[in-house]
Coordinates of C-alpha atoms in Angstrom, one line a residue:
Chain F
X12 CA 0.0 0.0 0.0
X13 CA 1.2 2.9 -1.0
X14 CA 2.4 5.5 1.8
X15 CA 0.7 9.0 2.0
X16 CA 2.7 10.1 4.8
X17 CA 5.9 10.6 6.5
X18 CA 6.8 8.3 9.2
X19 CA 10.0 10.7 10.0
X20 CA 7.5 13.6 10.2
X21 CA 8.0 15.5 13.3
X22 CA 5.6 18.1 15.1
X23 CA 8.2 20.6 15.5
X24 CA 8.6 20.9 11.5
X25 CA 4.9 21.2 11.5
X26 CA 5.5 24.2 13.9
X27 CA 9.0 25.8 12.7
X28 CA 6.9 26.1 9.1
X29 CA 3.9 27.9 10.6
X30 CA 5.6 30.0 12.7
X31 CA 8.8 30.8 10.0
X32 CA 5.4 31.6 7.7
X33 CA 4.1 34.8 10.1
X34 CA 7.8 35.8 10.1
X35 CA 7.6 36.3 6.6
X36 CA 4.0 37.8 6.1
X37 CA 5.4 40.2 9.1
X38 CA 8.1 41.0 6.3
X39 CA 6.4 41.1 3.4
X40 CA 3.9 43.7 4.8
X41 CA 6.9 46.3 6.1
X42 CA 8.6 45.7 2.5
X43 CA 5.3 46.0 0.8
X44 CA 4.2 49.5 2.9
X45 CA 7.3 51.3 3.9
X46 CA 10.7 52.6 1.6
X47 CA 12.8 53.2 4.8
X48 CA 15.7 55.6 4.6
X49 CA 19.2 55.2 6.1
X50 CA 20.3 57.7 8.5
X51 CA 23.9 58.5 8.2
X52 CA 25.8 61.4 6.6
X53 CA 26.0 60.0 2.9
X54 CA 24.9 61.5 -0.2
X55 CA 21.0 59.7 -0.5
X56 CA 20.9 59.3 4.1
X57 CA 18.7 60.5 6.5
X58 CA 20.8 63.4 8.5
X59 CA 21.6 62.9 11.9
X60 CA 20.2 64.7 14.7
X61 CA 21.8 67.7 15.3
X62 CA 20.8 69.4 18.6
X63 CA 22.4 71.7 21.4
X64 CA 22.7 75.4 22.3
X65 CA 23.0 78.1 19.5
X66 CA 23.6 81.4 19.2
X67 CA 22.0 83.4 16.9
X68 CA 23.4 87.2 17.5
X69 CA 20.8 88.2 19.7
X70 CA 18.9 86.4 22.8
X71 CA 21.4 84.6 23.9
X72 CA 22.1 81.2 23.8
X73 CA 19.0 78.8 23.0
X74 CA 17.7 75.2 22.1
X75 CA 18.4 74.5 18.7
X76 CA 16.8 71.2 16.5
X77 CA 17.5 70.8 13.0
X78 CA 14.7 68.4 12.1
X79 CA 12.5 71.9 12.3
X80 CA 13.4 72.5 9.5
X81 CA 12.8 69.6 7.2
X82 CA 9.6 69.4 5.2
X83 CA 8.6 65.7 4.6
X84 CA 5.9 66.9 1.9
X85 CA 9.0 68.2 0.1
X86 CA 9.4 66.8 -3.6
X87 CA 12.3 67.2 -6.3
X88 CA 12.4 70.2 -8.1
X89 CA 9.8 72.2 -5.7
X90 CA 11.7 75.4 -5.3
X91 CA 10.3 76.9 -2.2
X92 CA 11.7 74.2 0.0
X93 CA 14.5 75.7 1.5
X94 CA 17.8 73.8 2.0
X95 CA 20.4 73.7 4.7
X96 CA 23.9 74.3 4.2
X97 CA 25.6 73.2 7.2
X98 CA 29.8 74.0 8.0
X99 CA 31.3 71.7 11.1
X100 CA 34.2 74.6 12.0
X101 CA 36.1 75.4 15.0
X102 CA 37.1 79.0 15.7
X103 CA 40.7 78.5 16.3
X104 CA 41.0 75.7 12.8
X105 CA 43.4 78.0 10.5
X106 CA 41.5 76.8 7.5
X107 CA 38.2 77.8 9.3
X108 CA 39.2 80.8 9.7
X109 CA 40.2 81.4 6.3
X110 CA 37.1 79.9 5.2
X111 CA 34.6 82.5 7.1
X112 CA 34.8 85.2 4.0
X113 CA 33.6 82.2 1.6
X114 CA 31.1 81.2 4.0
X115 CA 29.8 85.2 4.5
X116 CA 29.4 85.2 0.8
X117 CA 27.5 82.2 0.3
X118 CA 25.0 83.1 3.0
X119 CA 25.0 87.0 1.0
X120 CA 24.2 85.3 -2.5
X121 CA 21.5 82.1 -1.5
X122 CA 20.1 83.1 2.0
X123 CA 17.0 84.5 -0.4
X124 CA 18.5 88.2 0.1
X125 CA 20.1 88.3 -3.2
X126 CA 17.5 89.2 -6.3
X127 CA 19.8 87.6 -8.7
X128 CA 19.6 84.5 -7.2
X129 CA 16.7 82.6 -8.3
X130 CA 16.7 79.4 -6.1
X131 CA 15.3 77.7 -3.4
X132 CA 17.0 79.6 0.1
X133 CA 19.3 77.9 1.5
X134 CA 20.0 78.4 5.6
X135 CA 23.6 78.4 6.8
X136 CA 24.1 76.9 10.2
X137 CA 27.7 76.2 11.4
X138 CA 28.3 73.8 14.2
X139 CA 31.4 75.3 16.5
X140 CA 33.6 72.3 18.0
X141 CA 37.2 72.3 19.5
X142 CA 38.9 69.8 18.6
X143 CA 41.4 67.9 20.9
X144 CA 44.5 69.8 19.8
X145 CA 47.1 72.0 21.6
X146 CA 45.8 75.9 21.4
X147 CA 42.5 75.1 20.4
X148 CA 40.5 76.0 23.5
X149 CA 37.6 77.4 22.2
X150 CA 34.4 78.8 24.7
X151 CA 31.5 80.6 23.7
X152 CA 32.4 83.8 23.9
X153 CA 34.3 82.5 21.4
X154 CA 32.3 81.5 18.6
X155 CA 30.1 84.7 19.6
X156 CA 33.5 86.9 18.7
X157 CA 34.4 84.8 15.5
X158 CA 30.6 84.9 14.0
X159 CA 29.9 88.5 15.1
X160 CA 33.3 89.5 13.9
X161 CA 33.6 92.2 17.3
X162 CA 36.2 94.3 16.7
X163 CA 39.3 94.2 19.1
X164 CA 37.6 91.3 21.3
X165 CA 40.6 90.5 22.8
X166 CA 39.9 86.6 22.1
X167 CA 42.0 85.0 19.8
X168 CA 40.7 82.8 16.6
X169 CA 43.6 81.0 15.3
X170 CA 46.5 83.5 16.7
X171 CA 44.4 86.0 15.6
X172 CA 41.8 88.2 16.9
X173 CA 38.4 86.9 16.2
X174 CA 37.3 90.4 15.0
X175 CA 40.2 90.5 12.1
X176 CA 38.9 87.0 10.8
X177 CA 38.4 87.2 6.9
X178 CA 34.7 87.8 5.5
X179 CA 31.6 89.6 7.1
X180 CA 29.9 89.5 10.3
X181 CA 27.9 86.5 10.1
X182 CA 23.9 86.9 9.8
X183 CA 23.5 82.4 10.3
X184 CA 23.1 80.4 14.1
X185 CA 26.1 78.9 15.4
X186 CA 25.5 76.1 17.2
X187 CA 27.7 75.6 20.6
X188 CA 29.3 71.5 19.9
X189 CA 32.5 72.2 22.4
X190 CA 32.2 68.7 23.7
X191 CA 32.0 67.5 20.0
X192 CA 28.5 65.4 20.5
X193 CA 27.4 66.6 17.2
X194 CA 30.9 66.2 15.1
X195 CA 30.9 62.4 16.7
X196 CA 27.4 61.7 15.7
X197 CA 27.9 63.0 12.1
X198 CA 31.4 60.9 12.3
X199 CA 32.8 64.6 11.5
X200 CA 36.7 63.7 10.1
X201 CA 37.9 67.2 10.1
X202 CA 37.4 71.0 9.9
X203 CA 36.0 73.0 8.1
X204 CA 33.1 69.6 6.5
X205 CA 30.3 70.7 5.1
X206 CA 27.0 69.4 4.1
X207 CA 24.1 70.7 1.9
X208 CA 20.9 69.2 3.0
X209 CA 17.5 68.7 0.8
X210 CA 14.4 70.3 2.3
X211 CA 12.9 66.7 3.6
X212 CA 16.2 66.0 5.5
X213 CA 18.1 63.8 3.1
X214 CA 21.6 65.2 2.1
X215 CA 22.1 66.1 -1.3
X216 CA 26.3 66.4 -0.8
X217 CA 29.0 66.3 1.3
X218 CA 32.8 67.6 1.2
X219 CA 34.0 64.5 2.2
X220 CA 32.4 62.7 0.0
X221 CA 33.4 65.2 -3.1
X222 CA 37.0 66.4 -2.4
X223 CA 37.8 69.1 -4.6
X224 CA 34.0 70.6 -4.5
X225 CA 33.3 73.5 -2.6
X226 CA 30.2 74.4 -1.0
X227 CA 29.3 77.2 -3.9
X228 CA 29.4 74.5 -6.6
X229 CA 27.3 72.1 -4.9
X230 CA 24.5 74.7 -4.1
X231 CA 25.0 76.0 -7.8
X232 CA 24.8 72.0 -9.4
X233 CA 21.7 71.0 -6.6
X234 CA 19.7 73.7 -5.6
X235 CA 16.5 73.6 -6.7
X236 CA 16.3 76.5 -9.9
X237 CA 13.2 78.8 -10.7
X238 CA 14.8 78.9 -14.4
X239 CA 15.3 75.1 -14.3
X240 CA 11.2 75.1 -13.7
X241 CA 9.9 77.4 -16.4
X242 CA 12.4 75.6 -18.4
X243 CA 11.4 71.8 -18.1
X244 CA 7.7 73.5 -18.4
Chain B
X16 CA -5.6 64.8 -11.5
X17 CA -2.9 62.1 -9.8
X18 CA -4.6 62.8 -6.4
X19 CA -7.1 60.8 -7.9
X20 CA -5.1 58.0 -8.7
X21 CA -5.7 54.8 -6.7
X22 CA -2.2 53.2 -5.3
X23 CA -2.6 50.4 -2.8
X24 CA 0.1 51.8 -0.7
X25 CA -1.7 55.2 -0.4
X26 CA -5.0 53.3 1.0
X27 CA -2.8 51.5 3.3
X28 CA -1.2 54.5 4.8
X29 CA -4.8 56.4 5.0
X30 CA -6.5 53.7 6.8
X31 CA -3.4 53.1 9.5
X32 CA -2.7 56.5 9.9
X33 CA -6.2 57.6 10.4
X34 CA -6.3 55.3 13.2
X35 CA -5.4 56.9 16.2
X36 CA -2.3 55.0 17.3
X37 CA -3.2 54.9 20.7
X38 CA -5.9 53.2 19.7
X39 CA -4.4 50.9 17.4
X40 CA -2.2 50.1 20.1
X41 CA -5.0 48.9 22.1
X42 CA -5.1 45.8 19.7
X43 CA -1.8 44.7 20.6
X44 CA -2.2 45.7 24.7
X45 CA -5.1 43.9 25.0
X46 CA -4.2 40.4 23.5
X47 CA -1.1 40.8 25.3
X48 CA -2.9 41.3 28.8
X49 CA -4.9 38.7 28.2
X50 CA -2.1 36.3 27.8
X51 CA -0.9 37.9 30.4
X52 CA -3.4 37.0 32.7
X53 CA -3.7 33.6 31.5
X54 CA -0.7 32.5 32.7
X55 CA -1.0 33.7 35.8
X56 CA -2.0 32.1 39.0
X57 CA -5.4 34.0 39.0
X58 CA -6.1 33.2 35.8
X59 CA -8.4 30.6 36.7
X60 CA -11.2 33.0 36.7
X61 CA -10.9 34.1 33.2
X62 CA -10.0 30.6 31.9
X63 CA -13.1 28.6 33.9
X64 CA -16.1 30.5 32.7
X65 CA -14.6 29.9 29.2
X66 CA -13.3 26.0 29.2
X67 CA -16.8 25.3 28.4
X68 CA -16.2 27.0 24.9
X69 CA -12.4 26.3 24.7
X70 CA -11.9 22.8 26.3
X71 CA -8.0 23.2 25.5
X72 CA -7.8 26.1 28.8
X73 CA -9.6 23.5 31.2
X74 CA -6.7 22.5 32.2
X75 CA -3.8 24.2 33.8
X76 CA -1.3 23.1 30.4
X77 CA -3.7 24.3 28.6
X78 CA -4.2 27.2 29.9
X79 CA -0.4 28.3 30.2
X80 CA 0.0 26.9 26.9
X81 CA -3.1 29.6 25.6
X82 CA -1.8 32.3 27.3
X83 CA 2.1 32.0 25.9
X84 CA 1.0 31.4 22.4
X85 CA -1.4 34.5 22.9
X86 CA 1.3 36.8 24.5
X87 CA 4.0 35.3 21.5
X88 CA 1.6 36.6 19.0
X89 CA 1.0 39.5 20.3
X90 CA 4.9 40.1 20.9
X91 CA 5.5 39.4 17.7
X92 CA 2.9 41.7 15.7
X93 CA 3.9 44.9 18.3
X94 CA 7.4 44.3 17.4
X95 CA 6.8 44.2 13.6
X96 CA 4.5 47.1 14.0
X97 CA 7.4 48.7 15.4
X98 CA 10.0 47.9 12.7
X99 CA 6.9 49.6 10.5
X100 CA 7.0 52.7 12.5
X101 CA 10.8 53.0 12.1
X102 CA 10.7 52.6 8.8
X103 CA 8.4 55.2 8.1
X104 CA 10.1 57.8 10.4
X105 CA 13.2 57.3 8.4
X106 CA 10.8 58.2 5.0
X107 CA 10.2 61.4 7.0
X108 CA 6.4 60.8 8.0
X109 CA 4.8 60.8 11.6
X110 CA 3.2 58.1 13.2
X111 CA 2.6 58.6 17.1
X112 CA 4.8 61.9 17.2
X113 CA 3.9 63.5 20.3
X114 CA 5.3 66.4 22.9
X115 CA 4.2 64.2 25.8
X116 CA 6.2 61.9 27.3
X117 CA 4.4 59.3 25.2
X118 CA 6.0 59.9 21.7
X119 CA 7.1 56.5 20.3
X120 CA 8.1 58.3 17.2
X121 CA 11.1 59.6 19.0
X122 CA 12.0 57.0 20.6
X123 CA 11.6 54.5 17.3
X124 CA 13.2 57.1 15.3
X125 CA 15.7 58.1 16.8
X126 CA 18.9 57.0 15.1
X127 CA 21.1 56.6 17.9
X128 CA 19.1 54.1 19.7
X129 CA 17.0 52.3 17.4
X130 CA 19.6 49.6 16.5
X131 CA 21.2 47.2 19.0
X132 CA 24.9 48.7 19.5
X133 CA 26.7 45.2 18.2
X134 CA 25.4 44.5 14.7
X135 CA 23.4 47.4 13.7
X136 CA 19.9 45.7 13.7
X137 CA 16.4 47.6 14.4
X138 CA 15.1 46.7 17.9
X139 CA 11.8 45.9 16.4
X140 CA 13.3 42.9 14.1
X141 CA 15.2 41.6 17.0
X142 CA 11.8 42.0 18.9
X143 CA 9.9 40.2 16.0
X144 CA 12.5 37.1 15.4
X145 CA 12.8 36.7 19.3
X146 CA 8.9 36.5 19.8
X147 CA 8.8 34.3 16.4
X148 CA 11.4 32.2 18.6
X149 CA 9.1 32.0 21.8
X150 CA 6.1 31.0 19.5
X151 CA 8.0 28.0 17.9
X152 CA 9.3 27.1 21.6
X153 CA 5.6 27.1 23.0
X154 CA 3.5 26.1 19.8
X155 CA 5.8 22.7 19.1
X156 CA 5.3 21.6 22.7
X157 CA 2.1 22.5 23.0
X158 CA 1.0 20.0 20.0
X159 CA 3.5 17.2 21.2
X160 CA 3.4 18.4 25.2
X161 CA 4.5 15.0 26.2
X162 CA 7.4 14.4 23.8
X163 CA 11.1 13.9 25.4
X164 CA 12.2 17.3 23.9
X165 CA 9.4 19.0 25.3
X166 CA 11.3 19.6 28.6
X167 CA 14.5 21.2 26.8
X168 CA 11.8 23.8 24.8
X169 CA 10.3 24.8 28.2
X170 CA 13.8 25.6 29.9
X171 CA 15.0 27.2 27.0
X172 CA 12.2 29.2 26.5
X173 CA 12.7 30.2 30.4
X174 CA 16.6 30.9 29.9
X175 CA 15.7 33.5 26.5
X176 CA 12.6 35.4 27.9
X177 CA 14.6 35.9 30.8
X178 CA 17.3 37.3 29.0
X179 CA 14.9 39.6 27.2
X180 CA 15.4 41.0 30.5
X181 CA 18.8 42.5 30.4
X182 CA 17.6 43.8 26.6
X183 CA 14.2 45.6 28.1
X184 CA 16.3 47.3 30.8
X185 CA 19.1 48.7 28.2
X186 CA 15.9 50.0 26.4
X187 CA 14.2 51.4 29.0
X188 CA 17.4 53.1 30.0
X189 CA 17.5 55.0 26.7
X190 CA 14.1 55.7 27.1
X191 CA 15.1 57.6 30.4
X192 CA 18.1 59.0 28.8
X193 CA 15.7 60.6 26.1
X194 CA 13.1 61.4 28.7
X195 CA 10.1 59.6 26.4
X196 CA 8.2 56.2 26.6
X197 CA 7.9 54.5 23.6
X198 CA 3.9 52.6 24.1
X199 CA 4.4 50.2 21.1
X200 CA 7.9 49.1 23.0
X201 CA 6.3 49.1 26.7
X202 CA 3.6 46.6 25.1
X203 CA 6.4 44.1 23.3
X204 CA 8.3 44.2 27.4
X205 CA 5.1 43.3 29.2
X206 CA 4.7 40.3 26.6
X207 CA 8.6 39.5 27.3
X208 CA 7.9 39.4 30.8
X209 CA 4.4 37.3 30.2
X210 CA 6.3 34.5 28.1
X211 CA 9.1 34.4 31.1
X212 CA 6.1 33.8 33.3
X213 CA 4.3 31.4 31.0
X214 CA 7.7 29.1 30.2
X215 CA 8.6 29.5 33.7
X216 CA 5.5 28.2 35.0
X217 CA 5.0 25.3 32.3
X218 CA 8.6 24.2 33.0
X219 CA 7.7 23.9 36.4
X220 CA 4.4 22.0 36.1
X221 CA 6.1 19.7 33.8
X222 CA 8.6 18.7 36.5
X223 CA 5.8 18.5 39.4
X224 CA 4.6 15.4 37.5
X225 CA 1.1 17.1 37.2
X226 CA 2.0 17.4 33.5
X227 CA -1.3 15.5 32.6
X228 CA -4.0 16.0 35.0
X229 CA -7.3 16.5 33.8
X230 CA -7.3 20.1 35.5

């Protein structure tokens, strides 16, 4: 007679198989229903949190959060989602220093200030660290001196008075990262990196990712364009 | 126009999202209790009025066995529901945002914590594969309860829900660190702590010799 079942057939197949089979239907409906995104600090990742005390020229010192300003309703090519250009500097990094007059001129030509710029705005926030090296004791009447520019401070930015730095006052927050939470949690490699972020919170490009970029071609490639609009119209 | 256009996935969304989470929660809390309850001591009271109707809970196996497989289920589908809810954070959407202290969406969301620190994985799929675990544990001997192996399920079972211990106070401990209760989290610990007191008390009763009574 001919056998229509298993004599080796255990209970616990029975059960492995049922249970391994709501596992998977568990699976199917998270792949089915969500597109989840990475956070990290790639080009295409979630950013990371980025939190703490800034400063902003007036008030004081307050709670900063950048996730208010990320628009989740935000698609490609809308132009009045504004971006975030963000600069992880310390006051007393030489090329930091050097780098403020680029930065005040950036933050002139895209801050939505300038009519011959016809983009989406993009908001400059720089994240002041001090990094673990000799002579770089930073505080923050520190980064007050360095983004204010105030003349004859007597604090020093690199050897130099904060007030002789290169560049403009700047008009953007400065956010206070002395004990380098924020640099760690970005995995921050060096001074001045710098990040331009989409409106929804993904970032669009990073300097460490692009060596030989700078900040100004990567806003001019990226940014969201009015002309680029009427154009593909 | 293409607001008008039908997409499975946009249906989906509307009808969980219109939901109010603390409400769908409720589906999960419930079951969980239940099970809960089941296995305990007192749960005679619920089980009795209902053996009539389920003759599997007359007896005190059965009973433990119920409860476990109820708790495992409900484990499981809290813990995928939370992988669901950390996957759409990361899109950027809201799901049980809040400025209470009850806001799983930053708890679920937020980066730093939502994966175990060794190999990167989201605490809800850790969640799901350990309840799927607990189910396979309680569900095999509960079909063969007097088979040889039945004994090595039960302590095991015991030995992993009570490490599920360890795990639920690291979470909790972010979720003091961040000053917010995740719910949907709370829910998937209470059935962690359930299933400890389900295997525990089946591996117990299997080694009292009153494996087999009638009730």
């Amino acid at each position: 007679m001919k056998h229509i079942y298993d004599d080796e057939a255990d209970i616990r197949t029975k059960a492995a198989i049922r249970v391994m089979s709501l596992f998977f239907v568990g699976l199917i409906i998270i792949a089915a229903t969500t597109s989840p995104v990475a956070t990290g600090t790639k080009a295409g990742e979630r950013a990371p949190a980025l939190e703490g005390k800034f400063y902003n020229g007036s008030g004081g010192w307050t709670e900063f959060n950048l996730e208010s300003y990320w628009d989740s309703n935000w698609v490609e090519g809308d132009a009045s989602g504004q971006w975030v250009a963000l600069e992880f500097m310390d006051t007393d990094c030489p090329y930091c220093v050097r780098s403020a007059e680029d930065m005040s001129q950036n933050a002139a030509d895209f801050d939505g200030s300038n009519p011959q710029w016809d983009g989406a705005i993009v908001n400059f926030i720089a994240s002041a660290t001090q990094l673990d090296i000799q002579g770089h004791d930073s505080s923050r009447a520190e980064i007050e001196a360095f983004r204010d520019k105030t003349p004859d401070s007597g604090i020093s930015c690199a050897s130099s008075d904060c007030g002789s730095r290169p560049g403009a006052a700047h008009a953007f927050p400065y956010i206070d990262d002395l004990d380098q939470d924020n640099m760690k949690k970005w995995k921050v490699g060096g001074t001045p990196s710098y990040y331009l972020i989409q409106p929804d919170g993904i970032i669009a490009w990073s300097s460490s990712e692009n060596p030989g970029e700078d900040l100004r071609d990567a806003i001019l490639a990226l940014v969201t364009r009015e002309s680029a609009q009427t154009d593909g119209a | 126009m293409q607001s008008l256009l039908w997409s499975p996935e946009r249906v989906h969304k509307r009808m969980v999202l219109e939901m109010d989470s603390n409400i769908q929660l409720m589906l999960y809390l419930i079951p969980t209790l239940i099970g809960f309850f089941l296995v305990l001591p007192i749960g005679k009271i619920l089980a009795n009025p209902l053996s009539q109707r389920f003759p599997s809970i007359a007896t005190e196996r059965g009973r433990l066995f119920f409860g476990l497989i109820l708790t495992g289920v409900a484990g499981f589908a809290v813990s995928i529901q939370t992988l669901w809810i950390s996957s759409k954070v990361s899109e950027g959407g809201n799901f049980c945002a809040s400025n209470t202290v009850f806001s799983c969406d930053d708890v679920i969301g937020n980066a730093n914590y939502n994966v175990d620190p060794i190999f990167g994985l989201p605490w809800g799929g850790i969640g799901a594969t350990a309840f799927c675990v607990f189910l396979y544990l309680a569900y095999s001997s509960s079909l063969e309860p007097n088979s040889e192996w039945v004994d090595n399920y039960l302590k095991l079972g015991t030995a992993l829900t009570f490490g599920g211990f360890f795990v639920i106070a690291l979470l909790i401990s972010y979720e003091l660190e961040m000053e917010k209760i995740c719910q949907y989290c709370t829910t998937a610990h209470i059935a962690n702590v359930a299933a400890f007191v389900g295997f525990y008390r089946l591996m117990k009763l299997n080694e009292s010799g009153e494996w087999n009574q009638d009730s």
